[in-house]
Amino acid sequence: MKILVTIAHFFDSRGDRFYGSTGPNAQQRIHGLTQCVASLHQSLGKAQTKLVELSRPILTPVTKVQTNDIDVVICTTGGNHLVGQLPVPEAMYEHREVEAEPMLLGFACHEVLRDRLGEYDYYCYLEDDLAIQDPWFFAKLKWFTDRASDGALLQPNRFELSIAEPIRKLYIDGHISVDFASEWQDIRDRPRLNATVFGVRVTFERTPNPHSGCFFVNSNQMATWAERPYFLDRDVSFAGQLESAATLGIMKTFRIYKPAVANAGFLEILHTNNRYLGHRLKVDPKRG
């Protein structure tokens, strides 16, 4: 598959510190963006080889059905970014400086996706602290859409990891009030889909909280969304500006599902900034 990934990246240490992009820790942001870009090529790209003989350094390409052609575009604005400090070869991404308010960078990414319609199989958006570690990620997306139709969109569950906390892995996008997003989605419409994968029963659910900080739409879905009158309207009425750029447009256009709690790891994405695990979350190890 040919995949276009856009990443909204901004950093200003003088900000209000609510988001990592406006906090004091530049190294954390560099590490997160590095993981974001590198994981796309390492987990999904074609530059993979295997050592076939231990006695001699002979490498052969690894032929995998799930390898892809990956193009990555990092969108920044106003010179407030850390792209120049990335320990990542420049050949792994395209850096595009755009004219946009920092918190509206996501919409500039939408414009990049729209302008390249017809060139790719998947069109994607990532916040700069997310990393895909599953080489079957897009194969799973296609499998889901083939069964549920282009009108349904599967979102990954975001998770954080720690070795220092009582909880080693935390899925961070918990449930919110059903009414919070009811203006844009009706989760009673086909609320649950079931399937069997490798002999295991898997459930996908409409969720009151469709936000994942990212989206992955196929070419048909991207074309459908781009034709809607609200595309690029910069509506920020869902939660906030960053959240709206990642989620509101797709929520208006598609029935959004996530893997149910019992099989949350079916489709997941790493949140590299432990904003919840070890920070906002206080865990009593004696409970549960």
PDB file of N, CA, C and O in Angstrom, residues 153-198:
ATOM      1  N   LEU A 153     -15.367   3.763  10.382  1.00  0.00           N
ATOM      2  CA  LEU A 153     -13.943   4.055  10.548  1.00  0.00           C
ATOM      3  C   LEU A 153     -13.474   3.498  11.886  1.00  0.00           C
ATOM      4  O   LEU A 153     -14.070   3.775  12.931  1.00  0.00           O
ATOM      5  N   LEU A 154     -12.406   2.709  11.847  1.00  0.00           N
ATOM      6  CA  LEU A 154     -11.851   2.131  13.074  1.00  0.00           C
ATOM      7  C   LEU A 154     -10.719   3.012  13.580  1.00  0.00           C
ATOM      8  O   LEU A 154      -9.758   3.292  12.860  1.00  0.00           O
ATOM      9  N   GLN A 155     -10.836   3.438  14.833  1.00  0.00           N
ATOM     10  CA  GLN A 155      -9.812   4.233  15.494  1.00  0.00           C
ATOM     11  C   GLN A 155      -9.042   3.365  16.482  1.00  0.00           C
ATOM     12  O   GLN A 155      -9.616   2.488  17.131  1.00  0.00           O
ATOM     13  N   PRO A 156      -7.733   3.616  16.648  1.00  0.00           N
ATOM     14  CA  PRO A 156      -6.956   2.831  17.611  1.00  0.00           C
ATOM     15  C   PRO A 156      -7.164   3.318  19.040  1.00  0.00           C
ATOM     16  O   PRO A 156      -7.535   4.474  19.276  1.00  0.00           O
ATOM     17  N   ASN A 157      -6.904   2.450  19.979  1.00  0.00           N
ATOM     18  CA  ASN A 157      -6.862   2.828  21.390  1.00  0.00           C
ATOM     19  C   ASN A 157      -5.457   3.328  21.725  1.00  0.00           C
ATOM     20  O   ASN A 157      -4.472   2.622  21.485  1.00  0.00           O
ATOM     21  N   ARG A 158      -5.362   4.524  22.277  1.00  0.00           N
ATOM     22  CA  ARG A 158      -4.065   5.051  22.696  1.00  0.00           C
ATOM     23  C   ARG A 158      -3.660   4.434  24.032  1.00  0.00           C
ATOM     24  O   ARG A 158      -4.507   4.237  24.908  1.00  0.00           O
ATOM     25  N   PHE A 159      -2.367   4.169  24.186  1.00  0.00           N
ATOM     26  CA  PHE A 159      -1.891   3.614  25.452  1.00  0.00           C
ATOM     27  C   PHE A 159      -0.560   4.249  25.846  1.00  0.00           C
ATOM     28  O   PHE A 159       0.176   4.775  25.006  1.00  0.00           O
ATOM     29  N   GLU A 160      -0.279   4.193  27.145  1.00  0.00           N
ATOM     30  CA  GLU A 160       0.997   4.621  27.696  1.00  0.00           C
ATOM     31  C   GLU A 160       1.635   3.454  28.427  1.00  0.00           C
ATOM     32  O   GLU A 160       0.941   2.550  28.914  1.00  0.00           O
ATOM     33  N   LEU A 161       2.972   3.477  28.520  1.00  0.00           N
ATOM     34  CA  LEU A 161       3.719   2.395  29.153  1.00  0.00           C
ATOM     35  C   LEU A 161       4.601   2.930  30.269  1.00  0.00           C
ATOM     36  O   LEU A 161       5.087   4.059  30.201  1.00  0.00           O
ATOM     37  N   SER A 162       4.831   2.094  31.280  1.00  0.00           N
ATOM     38  CA  SER A 162       5.730   2.458  32.363  1.00  0.00           C
ATOM     39  C   SER A 162       6.277   1.195  33.014  1.00  0.00           C
ATOM     40  O   SER A 162       5.604   0.157  33.050  1.00  0.00           O
ATOM     41  N   ILE A 163       7.503   1.287  33.538  1.00  0.00           N
ATOM     42  CA  ILE A 163       8.042   0.206  34.357  1.00  0.00           C
ATOM     43  C   ILE A 163       8.129   0.642  35.813  1.00  0.00           C
ATOM     44  O   ILE A 163       8.505  -0.133  36.686  1.00  0.00           O
ATOM     45  N   ALA A 164       7.788   1.900  36.085  1.00  0.00           N
ATOM     46  CA  ALA A 164       7.921   2.445  37.432  1.00  0.00           C
ATOM     47  C   ALA A 164       6.599   2.519  38.182  1.00  0.00           C
ATOM     48  O   ALA A 164       6.582   2.687  39.394  1.00  0.00           O
ATOM     49  N   GLU A 165       5.497   2.386  37.464  1.00  0.00           N
ATOM     50  CA  GLU A 165       4.187   2.551  38.077  1.00  0.00           C
ATOM     51  C   GLU A 165       3.552   1.189  38.386  1.00  0.00           C
ATOM     52  O   GLU A 165       3.909   0.176  37.780  1.00  0.00           O
ATOM     53  N   PRO A 166       2.590   1.152  39.324  1.00  0.00           N
ATOM     54  CA  PRO A 166       1.865  -0.107  39.577  1.00  0.00           C
ATOM     55  C   PRO A 166       1.181  -0.639  38.331  1.00  0.00           C
ATOM     56  O   PRO A 166       1.042  -1.847  38.157  1.00  0.00           O
ATOM     57  N   ILE A 167       0.747   0.257  37.455  1.00  0.00           N
ATOM     58  CA  ILE A 167       0.143  -0.147  36.188  1.00  0.00           C
ATOM     59  C   ILE A 167       1.198  -0.030  35.103  1.00  0.00           C
ATOM     60  O   ILE A 167       1.801   1.033  34.922  1.00  0.00           O
ATOM     61  N   ARG A 168       1.458  -1.097  34.375  1.00  0.00           N
ATOM     62  CA  ARG A 168       2.500  -1.105  33.350  1.00  0.00           C
ATOM     63  C   ARG A 168       2.012  -0.571  32.005  1.00  0.00           C
ATOM     64  O   ARG A 168       2.799  -0.056  31.221  1.00  0.00           O
ATOM     65  N   LYS A 169       0.721  -0.715  31.762  1.00  0.00           N
ATOM     66  CA  LYS A 169       0.160  -0.255  30.495  1.00  0.00           C
ATOM     67  C   LYS A 169      -1.220   0.315  30.761  1.00  0.00           C
ATOM     68  O   LYS A 169      -2.048  -0.328  31.414  1.00  0.00           O
ATOM     69  N   LEU A 170      -1.457   1.513  30.245  1.00  0.00           N
ATOM     70  CA  LEU A 170      -2.723   2.197  30.485  1.00  0.00           C
ATOM     71  C   LEU A 170      -3.322   2.670  29.179  1.00  0.00           C
ATOM     72  O   LEU A 170      -2.663   3.386  28.411  1.00  0.00           O
ATOM     73  N   TYR A 171      -4.555   2.256  28.902  1.00  0.00           N
ATOM     74  CA  TYR A 171      -5.305   2.821  27.775  1.00  0.00           C
ATOM     75  C   TYR A 171      -5.944   4.120  28.270  1.00  0.00           C
ATOM     76  O   TYR A 171      -6.699   4.117  29.249  1.00  0.00           O
ATOM     77  N   ILE A 172      -5.634   5.229  27.601  1.00  0.00           N
ATOM     78  CA  ILE A 172      -5.879   6.545  28.199  1.00  0.00           C
ATOM     79  C   ILE A 172      -7.179   7.221  27.777  1.00  0.00           C
ATOM     80  O   ILE A 172      -7.585   8.196  28.417  1.00  0.00           O
ATOM     81  N   ASP A 173      -7.819   6.763  26.714  1.00  0.00           N
ATOM     82  CA  ASP A 173      -9.028   7.448  26.230  1.00  0.00           C
ATOM     83  C   ASP A 173     -10.268   6.820  26.842  1.00  0.00           C
ATOM     84  O   ASP A 173     -10.966   6.036  26.210  1.00  0.00           O
ATOM     85  N   GLY A 174     -10.518   7.180  28.097  1.00  0.00           N
ATOM     86  CA  GLY A 174     -11.652   6.617  28.806  1.00  0.00           C
ATOM     87  C   GLY A 174     -12.971   7.170  28.324  1.00  0.00           C
ATOM     88  O   GLY A 174     -13.034   8.094  27.512  1.00  0.00           O
ATOM     89  N   HIS A 175     -14.047   6.600  28.834  1.00  0.00           N
ATOM     90  CA  HIS A 175     -15.380   7.026  28.441  1.00  0.00           C
ATOM     91  C   HIS A 175     -15.685   8.416  28.971  1.00  0.00           C
ATOM     92  O   HIS A 175     -15.235   8.806  30.047  1.00  0.00           O
ATOM     93  N   ILE A 176     -16.437   9.154  28.200  1.00  0.00           N
ATOM     94  CA  ILE A 176     -16.954  10.448  28.600  1.00  0.00           C
ATOM     95  C   ILE A 176     -18.473  10.398  28.499  1.00  0.00           C
ATOM     96  O   ILE A 176     -19.040   9.400  28.060  1.00  0.00           O
ATOM     97  N   SER A 177     -19.128  11.439  28.895  1.00  0.00           N
ATOM     98  CA  SER A 177     -20.583  11.476  28.832  1.00  0.00           C
ATOM     99  C   SER A 177     -21.067  11.241  27.409  1.00  0.00           C
ATOM    100  O   SER A 177     -20.503  11.774  26.450  1.00  0.00           O
ATOM    101  N   VAL A 178     -22.102  10.436  27.283  1.00  0.00           N
ATOM    102  CA  VAL A 178     -22.685  10.167  25.961  1.00  0.00           C
ATOM    103  C   VAL A 178     -23.127  11.458  25.298  1.00  0.00           C
ATOM    104  O   VAL A 178     -23.054  11.611  24.071  1.00  0.00           O
ATOM    105  N   ASP A 179     -23.559  12.416  26.096  1.00  0.00           N
ATOM    106  CA  ASP A 179     -24.065  13.672  25.550  1.00  0.00           C
ATOM    107  C   ASP A 179     -22.958  14.575  25.016  1.00  0.00           C
ATOM    108  O   ASP A 179     -23.227  15.493  24.248  1.00  0.00           O
ATOM    109  N   PHE A 180     -21.715  14.335  25.429  1.00  0.00           N
ATOM    110  CA  PHE A 180     -20.625  15.252  25.086  1.00  0.00           C
ATOM    111  C   PHE A 180     -20.448  15.398  23.580  1.00  0.00           C
ATOM    112  O   PHE A 180     -20.177  16.490  23.081  1.00  0.00           O
ATOM    113  N   ALA A 181     -20.563  14.302  22.848  1.00  0.00           N
ATOM    114  CA  ALA A 181     -20.365  14.334  21.397  1.00  0.00           C
ATOM    115  C   ALA A 181     -21.636  13.987  20.632  1.00  0.00           C
ATOM    116  O   ALA A 181     -21.595  13.738  19.424  1.00  0.00           O
ATOM    117  N   SER A 182     -22.774  13.975  21.309  1.00  0.00           N
ATOM    118  CA  SER A 182     -24.020  13.539  20.664  1.00  0.00           C
ATOM    119  C   SER A 182     -24.480  14.484  19.561  1.00  0.00           C
ATOM    120  O   SER A 182     -25.288  14.099  18.713  1.00  0.00           O
ATOM    121  N   GLU A 183     -23.964  15.688  19.544  1.00  0.00           N
ATOM    122  CA  GLU A 183     -24.304  16.628  18.471  1.00  0.00           C
ATOM    123  C   GLU A 183     -23.800  16.148  17.123  1.00  0.00           C
ATOM    124  O   GLU A 183     -24.381  16.451  16.087  1.00  0.00           O
ATOM    125  N   TRP A 184     -22.742  15.351  17.141  1.00  0.00           N
ATOM    126  CA  TRP A 184     -22.103  14.941  15.895  1.00  0.00           C
ATOM    127  C   TRP A 184     -22.190  13.442  15.630  1.00  0.00           C
ATOM    128  O   TRP A 184     -21.894  13.002  14.518  1.00  0.00           O
ATOM    129  N   GLN A 185     -22.543  12.642  16.615  1.00  0.00           N
ATOM    130  CA  GLN A 185     -22.612  11.201  16.394  1.00  0.00           C
ATOM    131  C   GLN A 185     -23.723  10.588  17.229  1.00  0.00           C
ATOM    132  O   GLN A 185     -24.044  11.069  18.315  1.00  0.00           O
ATOM    133  N   ASP A 186     -24.299   9.536  16.674  1.00  0.00           N
ATOM    134  CA  ASP A 186     -25.334   8.767  17.372  1.00  0.00           C
ATOM    135  C   ASP A 186     -24.797   7.362  17.565  1.00  0.00           C
ATOM    136  O   ASP A 186     -24.831   6.531  16.648  1.00  0.00           O
ATOM    137  N   ILE A 187     -24.270   7.101  18.750  1.00  0.00           N
ATOM    138  CA  ILE A 187     -23.630   5.804  18.965  1.00  0.00           C
ATOM    139  C   ILE A 187     -24.628   4.671  19.097  1.00  0.00           C
ATOM    140  O   ILE A 187     -24.238   3.503  19.198  1.00  0.00           O
ATOM    141  N   ARG A 188     -25.933   4.991  19.054  1.00  0.00           N
ATOM    142  CA  ARG A 188     -26.951   3.932  19.051  1.00  0.00           C
ATOM    143  C   ARG A 188     -27.123   3.331  17.663  1.00  0.00           C
ATOM    144  O   ARG A 188     -27.714   2.263  17.515  1.00  0.00           O
ATOM    145  N   ASP A 189     -26.598   4.007  16.649  1.00  0.00           N
ATOM    146  CA  ASP A 189     -26.666   3.514  15.279  1.00  0.00           C
ATOM    147  C   ASP A 189     -25.582   2.459  15.077  1.00  0.00           C
ATOM    148  O   ASP A 189     -24.394   2.764  15.079  1.00  0.00           O
ATOM    149  N   ARG A 190     -26.017   1.203  14.929  1.00  0.00           N
ATOM    150  CA  ARG A 190     -25.080   0.077  14.767  1.00  0.00           C
ATOM    151  C   ARG A 190     -23.976   0.153  15.816  1.00  0.00           C
ATOM    152  O   ARG A 190     -22.794   0.335  15.496  1.00  0.00           O
ATOM    153  N   PRO A 191     -24.333   0.047  17.078  1.00  0.00           N
ATOM    154  CA  PRO A 191     -23.394   0.318  18.172  1.00  0.00           C
ATOM    155  C   PRO A 191     -22.279  -0.703  18.338  1.00  0.00           C
ATOM    156  O   PRO A 191     -21.261  -0.396  18.965  1.00  0.00           O
ATOM    157  N   ARG A 192     -22.452  -1.894  17.784  1.00  0.00           N
ATOM    158  CA  ARG A 192     -21.470  -2.945  18.053  1.00  0.00           C
ATOM    159  C   ARG A 192     -21.315  -3.851  16.841  1.00  0.00           C
ATOM    160  O   ARG A 192     -22.298  -4.234  16.201  1.00  0.00           O
ATOM    161  N   LEU A 193     -20.080  -4.192  16.522  1.00  0.00           N
ATOM    162  CA  LEU A 193     -19.779  -5.142  15.464  1.00  0.00           C
ATOM    163  C   LEU A 193     -18.928  -6.262  16.053  1.00  0.00           C
ATOM    164  O   LEU A 193     -18.038  -6.006  16.870  1.00  0.00           O
ATOM    165  N   ASN A 194     -19.193  -7.481  15.628  1.00  0.00           N
ATOM    166  CA  ASN A 194     -18.448  -8.639  16.130  1.00  0.00           C
ATOM    167  C   ASN A 194     -17.828  -9.403  14.968  1.00  0.00           C
ATOM    168  O   ASN A 194     -18.378  -9.447  13.864  1.00  0.00           O
ATOM    169  N   ALA A 195     -16.692 -10.005  15.254  1.00  0.00           N
ATOM    170  CA  ALA A 195     -16.013 -10.808  14.242  1.00  0.00           C
ATOM    171  C   ALA A 195     -15.142 -11.839  14.939  1.00  0.00           C
ATOM    172  O   ALA A 195     -14.880 -11.737  16.144  1.00  0.00           O
ATOM    173  N   THR A 196     -14.692 -12.809  14.180  1.00  0.00           N
ATOM    174  CA  THR A 196     -13.766 -13.808  14.700  1.00  0.00           C
ATOM    175  C   THR A 196     -12.441 -13.665  13.964  1.00  0.00           C
ATOM    176  O   THR A 196     -12.401 -13.708  12.731  1.00  0.00           O
ATOM    177  N   VAL A 197     -11.379 -13.480  14.713  1.00  0.00           N
ATOM    178  CA  VAL A 197     -10.044 -13.297  14.144  1.00  0.00           C
ATOM    179  C   VAL A 197      -9.112 -14.339  14.750  1.00  0.00           C
ATOM    180  O   VAL A 197      -8.936 -14.380  15.972  1.00  0.00           O
ATOM    181  N   PHE A 198      -8.550 -15.210  13.913  1.00  0.00           N
ATOM    182  CA  PHE A 198      -7.675 -16.282  14.392  1.00  0.00           C
ATOM    183  C   PHE A 198      -8.350 -17.096  15.498  1.00  0.00           C
ATOM    184  O   PHE A 198      -7.726 -17.473  16.493  1.00  0.00           O
TER     185      PHE A 198
END
